CSV table of C-alpha atoms in Angstrom, one decimal:
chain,number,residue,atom,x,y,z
A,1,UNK,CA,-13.0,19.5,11.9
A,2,UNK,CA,-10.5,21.3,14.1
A,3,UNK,CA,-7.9,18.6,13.4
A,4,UNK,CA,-8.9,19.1,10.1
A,5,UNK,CA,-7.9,23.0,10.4
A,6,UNK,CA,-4.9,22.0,12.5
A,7,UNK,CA,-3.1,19.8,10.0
A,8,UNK,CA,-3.8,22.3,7.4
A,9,UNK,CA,-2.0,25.1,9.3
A,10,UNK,CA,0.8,23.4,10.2
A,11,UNK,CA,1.3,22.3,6.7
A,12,UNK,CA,0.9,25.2,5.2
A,13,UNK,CA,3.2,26.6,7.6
A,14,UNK,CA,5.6,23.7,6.8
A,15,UNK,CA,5.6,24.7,3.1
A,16,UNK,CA,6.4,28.3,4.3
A,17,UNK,CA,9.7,27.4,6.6
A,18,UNK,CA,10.5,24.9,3.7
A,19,UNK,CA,10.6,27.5,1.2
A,20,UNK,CA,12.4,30.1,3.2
A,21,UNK,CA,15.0,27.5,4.0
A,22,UNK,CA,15.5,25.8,0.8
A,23,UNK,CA,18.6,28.1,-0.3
A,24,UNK,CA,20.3,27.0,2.7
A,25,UNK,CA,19.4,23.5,3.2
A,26,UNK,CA,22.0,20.5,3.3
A,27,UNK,CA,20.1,17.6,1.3
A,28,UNK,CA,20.3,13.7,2.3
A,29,UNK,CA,19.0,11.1,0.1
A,30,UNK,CA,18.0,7.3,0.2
A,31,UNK,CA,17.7,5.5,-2.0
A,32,UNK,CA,14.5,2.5,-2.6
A,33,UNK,CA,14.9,-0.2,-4.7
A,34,UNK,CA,11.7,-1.2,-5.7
A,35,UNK,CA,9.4,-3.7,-8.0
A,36,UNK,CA,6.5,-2.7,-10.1
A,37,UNK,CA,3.7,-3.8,-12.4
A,38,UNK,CA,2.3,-0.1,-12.8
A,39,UNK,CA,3.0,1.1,-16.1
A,40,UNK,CA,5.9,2.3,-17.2
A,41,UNK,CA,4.6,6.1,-18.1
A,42,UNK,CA,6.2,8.5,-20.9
A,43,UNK,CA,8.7,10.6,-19.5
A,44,UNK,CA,7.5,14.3,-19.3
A,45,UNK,CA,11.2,15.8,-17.8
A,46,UNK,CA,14.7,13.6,-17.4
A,47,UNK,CA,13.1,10.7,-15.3
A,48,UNK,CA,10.8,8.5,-15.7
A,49,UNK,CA,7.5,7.7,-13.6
A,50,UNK,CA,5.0,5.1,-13.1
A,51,UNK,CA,1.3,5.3,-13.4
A,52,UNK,CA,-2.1,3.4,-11.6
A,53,UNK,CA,-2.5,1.2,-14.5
A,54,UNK,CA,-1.1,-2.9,-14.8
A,55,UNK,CA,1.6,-3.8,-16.6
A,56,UNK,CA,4.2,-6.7,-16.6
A,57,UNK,CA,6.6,-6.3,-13.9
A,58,UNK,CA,9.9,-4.1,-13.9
A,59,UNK,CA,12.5,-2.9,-11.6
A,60,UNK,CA,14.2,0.2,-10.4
A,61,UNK,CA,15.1,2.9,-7.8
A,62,UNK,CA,13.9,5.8,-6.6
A,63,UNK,CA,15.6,8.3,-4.9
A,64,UNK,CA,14.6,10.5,-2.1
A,65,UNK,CA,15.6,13.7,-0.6
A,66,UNK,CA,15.0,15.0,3.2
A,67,UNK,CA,15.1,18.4,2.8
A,68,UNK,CA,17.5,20.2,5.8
A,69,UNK,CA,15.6,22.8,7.1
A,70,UNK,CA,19.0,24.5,9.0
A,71,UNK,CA,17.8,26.8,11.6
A,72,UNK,CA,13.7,25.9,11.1
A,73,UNK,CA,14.4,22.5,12.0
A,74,UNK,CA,14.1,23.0,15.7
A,75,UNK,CA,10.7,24.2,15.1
A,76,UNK,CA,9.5,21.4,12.6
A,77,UNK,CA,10.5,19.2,15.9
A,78,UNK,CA,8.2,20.2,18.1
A,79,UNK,CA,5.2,19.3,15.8
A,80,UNK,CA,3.6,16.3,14.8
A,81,UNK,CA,5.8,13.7,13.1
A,82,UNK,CA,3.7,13.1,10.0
A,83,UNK,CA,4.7,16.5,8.9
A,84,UNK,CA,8.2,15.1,8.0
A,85,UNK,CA,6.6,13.3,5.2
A,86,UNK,CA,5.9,16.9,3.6
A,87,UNK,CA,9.8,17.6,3.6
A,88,UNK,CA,10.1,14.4,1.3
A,89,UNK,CA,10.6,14.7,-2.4
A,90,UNK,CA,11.6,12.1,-5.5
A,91,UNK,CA,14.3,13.2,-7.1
A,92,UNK,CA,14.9,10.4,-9.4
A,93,UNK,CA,14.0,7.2,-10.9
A,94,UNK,CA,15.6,4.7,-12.8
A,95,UNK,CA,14.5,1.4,-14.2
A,96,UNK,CA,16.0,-1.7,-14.7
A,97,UNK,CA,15.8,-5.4,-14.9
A,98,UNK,CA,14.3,-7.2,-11.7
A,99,UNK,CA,16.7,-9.7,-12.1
A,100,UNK,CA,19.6,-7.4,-12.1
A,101,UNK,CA,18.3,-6.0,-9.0
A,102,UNK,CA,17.9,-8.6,-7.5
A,103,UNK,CA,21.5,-9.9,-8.5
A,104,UNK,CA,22.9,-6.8,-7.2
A,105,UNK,CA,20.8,-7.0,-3.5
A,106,UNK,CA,23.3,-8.0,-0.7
A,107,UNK,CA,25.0,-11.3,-0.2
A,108,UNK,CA,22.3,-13.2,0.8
A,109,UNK,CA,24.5,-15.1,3.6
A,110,UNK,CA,25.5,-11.2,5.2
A,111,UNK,CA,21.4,-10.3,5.8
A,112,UNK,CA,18.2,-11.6,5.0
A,113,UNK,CA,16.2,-9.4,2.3
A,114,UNK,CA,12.7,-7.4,3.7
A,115,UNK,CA,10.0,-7.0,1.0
A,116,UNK,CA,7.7,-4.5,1.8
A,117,UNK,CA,4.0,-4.0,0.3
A,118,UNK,CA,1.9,-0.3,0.7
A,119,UNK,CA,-1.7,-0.2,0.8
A,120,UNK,CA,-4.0,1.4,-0.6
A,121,UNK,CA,-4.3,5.2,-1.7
A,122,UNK,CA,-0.9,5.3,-2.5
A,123,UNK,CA,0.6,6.5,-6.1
A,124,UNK,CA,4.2,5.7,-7.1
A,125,UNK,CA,5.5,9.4,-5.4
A,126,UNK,CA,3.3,9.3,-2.2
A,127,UNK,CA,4.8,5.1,-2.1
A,128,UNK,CA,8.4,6.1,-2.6
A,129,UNK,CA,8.5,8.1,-0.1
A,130,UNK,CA,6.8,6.3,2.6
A,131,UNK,CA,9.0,3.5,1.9
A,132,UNK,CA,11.9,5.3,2.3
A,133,UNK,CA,10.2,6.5,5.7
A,134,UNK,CA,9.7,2.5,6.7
A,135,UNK,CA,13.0,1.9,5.6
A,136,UNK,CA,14.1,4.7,8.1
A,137,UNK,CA,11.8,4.0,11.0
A,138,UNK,CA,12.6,0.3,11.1
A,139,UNK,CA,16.3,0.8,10.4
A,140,UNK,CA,15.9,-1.4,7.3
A,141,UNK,CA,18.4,0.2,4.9
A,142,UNK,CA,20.2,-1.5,2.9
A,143,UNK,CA,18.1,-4.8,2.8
A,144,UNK,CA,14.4,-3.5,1.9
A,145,UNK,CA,13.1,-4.2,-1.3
A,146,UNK,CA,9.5,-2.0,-1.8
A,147,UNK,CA,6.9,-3.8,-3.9
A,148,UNK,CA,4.2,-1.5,-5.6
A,149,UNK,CA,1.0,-2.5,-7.2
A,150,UNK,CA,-0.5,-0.1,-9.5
A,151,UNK,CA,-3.2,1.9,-6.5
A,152,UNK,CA,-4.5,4.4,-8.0
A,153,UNK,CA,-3.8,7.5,-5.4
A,154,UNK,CA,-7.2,8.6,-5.2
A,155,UNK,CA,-9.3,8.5,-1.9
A,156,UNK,CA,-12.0,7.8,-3.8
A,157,UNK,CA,-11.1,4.6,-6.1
A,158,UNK,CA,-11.0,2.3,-2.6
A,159,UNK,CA,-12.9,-0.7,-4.7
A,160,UNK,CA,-10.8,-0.4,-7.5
A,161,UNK,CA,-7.9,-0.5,-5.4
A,162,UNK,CA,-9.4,-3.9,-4.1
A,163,UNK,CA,-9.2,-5.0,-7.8
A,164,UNK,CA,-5.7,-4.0,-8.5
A,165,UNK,CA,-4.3,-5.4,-5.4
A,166,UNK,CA,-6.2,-9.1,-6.4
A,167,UNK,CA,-4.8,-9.0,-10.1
A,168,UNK,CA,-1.4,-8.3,-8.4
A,169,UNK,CA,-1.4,-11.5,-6.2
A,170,UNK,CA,0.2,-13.5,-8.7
A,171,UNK,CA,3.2,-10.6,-9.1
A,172,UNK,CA,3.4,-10.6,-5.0
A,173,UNK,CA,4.3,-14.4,-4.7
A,174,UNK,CA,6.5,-14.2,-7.3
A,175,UNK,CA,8.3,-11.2,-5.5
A,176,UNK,CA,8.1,-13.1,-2.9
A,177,UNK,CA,9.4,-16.3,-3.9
A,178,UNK,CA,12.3,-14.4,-6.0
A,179,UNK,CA,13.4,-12.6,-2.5
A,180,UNK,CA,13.5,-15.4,-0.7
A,181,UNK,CA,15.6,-17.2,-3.3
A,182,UNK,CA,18.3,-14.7,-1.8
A,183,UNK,CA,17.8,-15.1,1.3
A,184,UNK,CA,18.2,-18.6,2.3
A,185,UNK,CA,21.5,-18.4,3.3
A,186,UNK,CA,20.4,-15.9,5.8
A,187,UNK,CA,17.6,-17.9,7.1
A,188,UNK,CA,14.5,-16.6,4.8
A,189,UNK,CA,13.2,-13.3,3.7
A,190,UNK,CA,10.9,-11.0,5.8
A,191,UNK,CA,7.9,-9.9,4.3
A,192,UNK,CA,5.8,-7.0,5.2
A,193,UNK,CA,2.5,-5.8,4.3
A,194,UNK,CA,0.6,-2.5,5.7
A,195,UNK,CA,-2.9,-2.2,5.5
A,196,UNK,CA,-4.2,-3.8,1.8
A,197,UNK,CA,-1.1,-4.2,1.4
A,198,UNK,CA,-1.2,-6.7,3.7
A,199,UNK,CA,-4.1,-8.2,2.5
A,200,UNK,CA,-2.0,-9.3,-1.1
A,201,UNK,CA,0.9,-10.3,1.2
A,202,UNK,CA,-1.7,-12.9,3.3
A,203,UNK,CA,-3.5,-14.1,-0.6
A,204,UNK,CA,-0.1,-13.9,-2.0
A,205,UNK,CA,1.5,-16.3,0.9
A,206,UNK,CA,-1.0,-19.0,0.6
A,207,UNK,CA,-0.5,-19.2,-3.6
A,208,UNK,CA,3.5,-19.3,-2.0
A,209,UNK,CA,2.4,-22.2,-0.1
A,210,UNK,CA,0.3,-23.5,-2.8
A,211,UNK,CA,3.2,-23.6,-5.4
A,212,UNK,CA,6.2,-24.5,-3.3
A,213,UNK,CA,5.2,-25.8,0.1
A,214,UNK,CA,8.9,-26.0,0.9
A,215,UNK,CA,9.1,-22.8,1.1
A,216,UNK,CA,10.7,-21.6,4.1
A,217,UNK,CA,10.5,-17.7,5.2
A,218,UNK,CA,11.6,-15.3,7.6
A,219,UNK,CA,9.4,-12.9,9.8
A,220,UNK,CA,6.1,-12.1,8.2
A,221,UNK,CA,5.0,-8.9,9.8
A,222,UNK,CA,1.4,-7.3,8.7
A,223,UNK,CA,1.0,-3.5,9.8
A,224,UNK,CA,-2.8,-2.3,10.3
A,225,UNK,CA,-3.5,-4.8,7.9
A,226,UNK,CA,-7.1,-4.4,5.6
A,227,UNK,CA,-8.2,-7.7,6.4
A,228,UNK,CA,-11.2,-10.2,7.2
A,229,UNK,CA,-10.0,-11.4,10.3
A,230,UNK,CA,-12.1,-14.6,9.6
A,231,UNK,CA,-10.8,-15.2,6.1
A,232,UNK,CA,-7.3,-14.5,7.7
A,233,UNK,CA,-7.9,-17.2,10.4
A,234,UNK,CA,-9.0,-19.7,7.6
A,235,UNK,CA,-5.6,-19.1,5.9
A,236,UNK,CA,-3.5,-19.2,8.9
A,237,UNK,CA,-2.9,-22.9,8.4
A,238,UNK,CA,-1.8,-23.1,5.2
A,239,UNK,CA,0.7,-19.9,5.8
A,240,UNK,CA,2.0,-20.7,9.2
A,241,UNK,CA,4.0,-23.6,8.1
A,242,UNK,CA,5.7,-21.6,5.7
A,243,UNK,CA,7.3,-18.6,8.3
A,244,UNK,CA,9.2,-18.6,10.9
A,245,UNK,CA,7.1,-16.0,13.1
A,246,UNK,CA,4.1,-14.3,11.9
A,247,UNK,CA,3.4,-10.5,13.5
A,248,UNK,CA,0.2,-8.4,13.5
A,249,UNK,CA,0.2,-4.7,14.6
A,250,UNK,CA,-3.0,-4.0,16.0
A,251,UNK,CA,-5.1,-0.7,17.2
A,252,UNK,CA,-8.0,0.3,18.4
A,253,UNK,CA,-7.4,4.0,17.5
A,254,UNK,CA,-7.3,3.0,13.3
A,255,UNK,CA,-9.9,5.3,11.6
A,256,UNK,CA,-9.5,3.8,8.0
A,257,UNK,CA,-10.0,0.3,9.7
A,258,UNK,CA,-13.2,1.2,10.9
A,259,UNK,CA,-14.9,2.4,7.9
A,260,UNK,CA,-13.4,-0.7,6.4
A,261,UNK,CA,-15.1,-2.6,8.8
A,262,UNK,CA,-18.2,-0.8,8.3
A,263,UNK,CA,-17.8,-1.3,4.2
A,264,UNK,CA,-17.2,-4.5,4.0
A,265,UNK,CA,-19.5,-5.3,7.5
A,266,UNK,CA,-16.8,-7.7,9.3
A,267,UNK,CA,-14.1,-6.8,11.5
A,268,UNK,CA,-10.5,-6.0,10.4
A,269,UNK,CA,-7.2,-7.8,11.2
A,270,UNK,CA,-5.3,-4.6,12.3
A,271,UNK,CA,-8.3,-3.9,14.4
A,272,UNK,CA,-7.8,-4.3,18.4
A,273,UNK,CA,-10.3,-6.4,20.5
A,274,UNK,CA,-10.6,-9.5,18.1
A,275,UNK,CA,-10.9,-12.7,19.9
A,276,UNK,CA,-7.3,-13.9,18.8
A,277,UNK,CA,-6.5,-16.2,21.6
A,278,UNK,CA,-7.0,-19.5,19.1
A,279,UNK,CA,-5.0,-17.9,16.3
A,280,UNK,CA,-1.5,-20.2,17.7
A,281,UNK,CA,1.6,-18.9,16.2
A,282,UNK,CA,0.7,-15.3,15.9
A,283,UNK,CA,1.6,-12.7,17.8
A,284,UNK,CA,0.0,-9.8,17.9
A,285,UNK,CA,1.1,-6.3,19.1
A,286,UNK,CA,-1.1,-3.7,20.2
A,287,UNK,CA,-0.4,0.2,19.7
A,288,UNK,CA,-3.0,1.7,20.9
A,289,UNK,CA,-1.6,2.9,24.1
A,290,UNK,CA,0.4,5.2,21.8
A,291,UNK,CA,-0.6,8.4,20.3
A,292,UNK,CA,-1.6,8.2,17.2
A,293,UNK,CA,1.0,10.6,15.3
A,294,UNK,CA,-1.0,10.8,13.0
A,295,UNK,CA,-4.7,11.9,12.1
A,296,UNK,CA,-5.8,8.9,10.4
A,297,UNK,CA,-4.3,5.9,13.5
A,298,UNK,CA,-2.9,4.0,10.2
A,299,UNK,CA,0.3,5.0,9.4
A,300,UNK,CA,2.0,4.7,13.4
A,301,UNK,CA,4.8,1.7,11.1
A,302,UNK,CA,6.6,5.1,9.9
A,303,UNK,CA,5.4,7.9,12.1
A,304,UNK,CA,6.0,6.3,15.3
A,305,UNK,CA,9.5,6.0,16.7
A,306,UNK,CA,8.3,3.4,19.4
A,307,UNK,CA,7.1,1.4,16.6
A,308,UNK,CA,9.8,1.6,14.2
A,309,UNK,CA,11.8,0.8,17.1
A,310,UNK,CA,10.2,-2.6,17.9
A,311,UNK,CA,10.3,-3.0,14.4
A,312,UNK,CA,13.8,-3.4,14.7
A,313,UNK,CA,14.1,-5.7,17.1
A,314,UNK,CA,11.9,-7.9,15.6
A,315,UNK,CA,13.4,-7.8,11.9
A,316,UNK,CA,16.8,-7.0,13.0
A,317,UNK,CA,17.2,-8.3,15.9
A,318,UNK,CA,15.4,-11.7,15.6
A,319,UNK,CA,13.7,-11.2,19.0
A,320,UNK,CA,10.2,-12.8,19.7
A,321,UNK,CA,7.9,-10.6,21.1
A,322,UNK,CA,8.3,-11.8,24.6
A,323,UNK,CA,12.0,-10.6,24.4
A,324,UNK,CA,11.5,-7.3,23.7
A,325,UNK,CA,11.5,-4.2,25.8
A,326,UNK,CA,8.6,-2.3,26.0
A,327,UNK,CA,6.2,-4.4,25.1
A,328,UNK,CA,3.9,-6.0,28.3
A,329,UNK,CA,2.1,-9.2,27.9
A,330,UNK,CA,-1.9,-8.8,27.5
A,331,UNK,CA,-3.1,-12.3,26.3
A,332,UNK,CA,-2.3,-15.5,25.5
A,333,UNK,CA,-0.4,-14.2,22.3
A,334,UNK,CA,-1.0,-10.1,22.8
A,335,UNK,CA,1.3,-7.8,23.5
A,336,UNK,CA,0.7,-3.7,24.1
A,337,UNK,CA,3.8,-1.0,23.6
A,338,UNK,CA,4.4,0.9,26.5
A,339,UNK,CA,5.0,4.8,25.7
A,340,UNK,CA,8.9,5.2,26.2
């Protein structure tokens, strides 16, 4: 209840600086391509938006702003990092043909393309900006494409978000497969999945595998993911073949997890303390020596700078968990992050 209290203040006191600053701030923007099959909605104002309902997929950006708080910004600083997500605004979206995104990604032999798919609770707004804090975090500019399924964005539509995310499956391998069709030249697409997200991204890989065994990816990375661990362990051999490296973040400090785990009565994935030692060419990363950054433990892939940064070396700079700083061995195929 106090943290409760706590992150309510220091919003509210966020909004406050914000507003008093806003004449005076200095904008920046980024821009996040993204796919979709959420409805295309009926423009209310000069840009369009997407809803929580299916629809055939389309293609676009969205553009965010990071407000510049000038002389407040030393003050934002010292509090907790998930309050930079408040400072985040869309300002605009287009739409246009997937393929002609696609077409206009980067040269596929320069860098390899990053797909990235949200969880649950997220509507288009809340997702566009979390991407763009992703593509920040994990310095993946220029080279991440975000992927959104039509979630609802309401805390309280969990089982329909299941639903969604299962009739999206389909629409995630093809993503999948159409990235990666870009990417060859570069050795493969990265695919990345937090929480249900990555979920689809597991289901959506093994109909990948399914369809076009010789189907060669990148790094597929899967952030607090929403998981069975059993059924994930059953599908490991059929997705394996397909990636080049296959990374799970981990914690034991993940409070969505655990009422997942009570929901659904078997453990998570993203959860720490599974027995993973058979699970062969996974790695898995542990962040629960970290604090948490956040007061849900779920979000540390874009709130965390120790993360992000091992993020980086991983999709950027190719290096397998044993050649990475800051991360000391704790299993067989375990790793924990050390606090810088």
């Amino acid at each position: 209840m106090i943290l409760i209290h706590l992150t309510r203040l220091c919003a509210a006191l966020l909004a406050a600086l914000t507003t008093a600053s806003v004449l005076h701030a200095q904008n920046t923007q980024f821009s996040v391509p993204f796919l979709t099959v959420r409805d295309l909605e009926t423009p209310q104002g000069p840009t369009p938006n997407f809803g929580d309902g299916r629809s055939s997929l389309r293609a676009g950006r969205c553009v965010v702003e990071d407000v510049n708080t000038g002389a407040f910004s030393d003050v934002l600083a010292l509090g907790p990092t998930f309050l930079r997500e408040q400072l985040l605004r869309v300002e605009t979206i287009t739409v246009q043909d997937p393929a002609a995104l696609l077409a206009k990604a980067p040269p596929a032999a320069a860098t390899p393309l990053a797909l990235y798919v949200h969880g649950y609770f997220i509507d288009f707004d809340k997702g566009c900006r979390r991407a763009a804090l992703l593509q920040q975090n994990a310095q993946l500019a220029g080279r991440m494409i975000w992927f959104t399924w039509p979630s609802d964005g309401d805390i309280a539509n969990y089982v329909q978000d299941e639903a969604d995310l299962y009739w999206s499956v389909p629409d995630i391998a093809d993503a999948i497969l159409a990235v990666n069709a870009r990417s060859k030249a570069a050795g493969g697409a990265d695919i990345i999945g937090h929480s249900l997200g990555g979920r689809g991204v597991t289901l959506a890989l093994a109909e990948v595998a399914r369809r076009a065994p010789d189907t060669r990816l990148g790094d597929v990375v899967l952030l607090a993911p929403d998981m069975d661990f059993d059924i994930f362990a059953r599908l490991l051999s059929r997705i394996r073949p397909i990636a080049k490296r296959i990374t799970v973040y981990v914690s034991d400090k993940d409070r969505p997890l655990d009422l997942s785990e009570e929901l659904h009565g078997y453990p998570r994935l993203g959860q720490a303390g599974n027995d993973v030692a058979g699970l062969d060419g996974v790695e898995f990363i542990d962040v629960s020596t970290l604090p948490a950054e956040n007061p849900s433990g779920h979000l540390y892939h874009i709130h965390n700078a120790a993360v992000g940064r091992d993020l980086a070396r991983l999709l950027n700079d190719d290096l397998p968990a044993s050649d990475r700083p800051h991360l000391a061995p704790s299993g067989a195929n375990t790793w924990v992050i050390l606090p810088d």
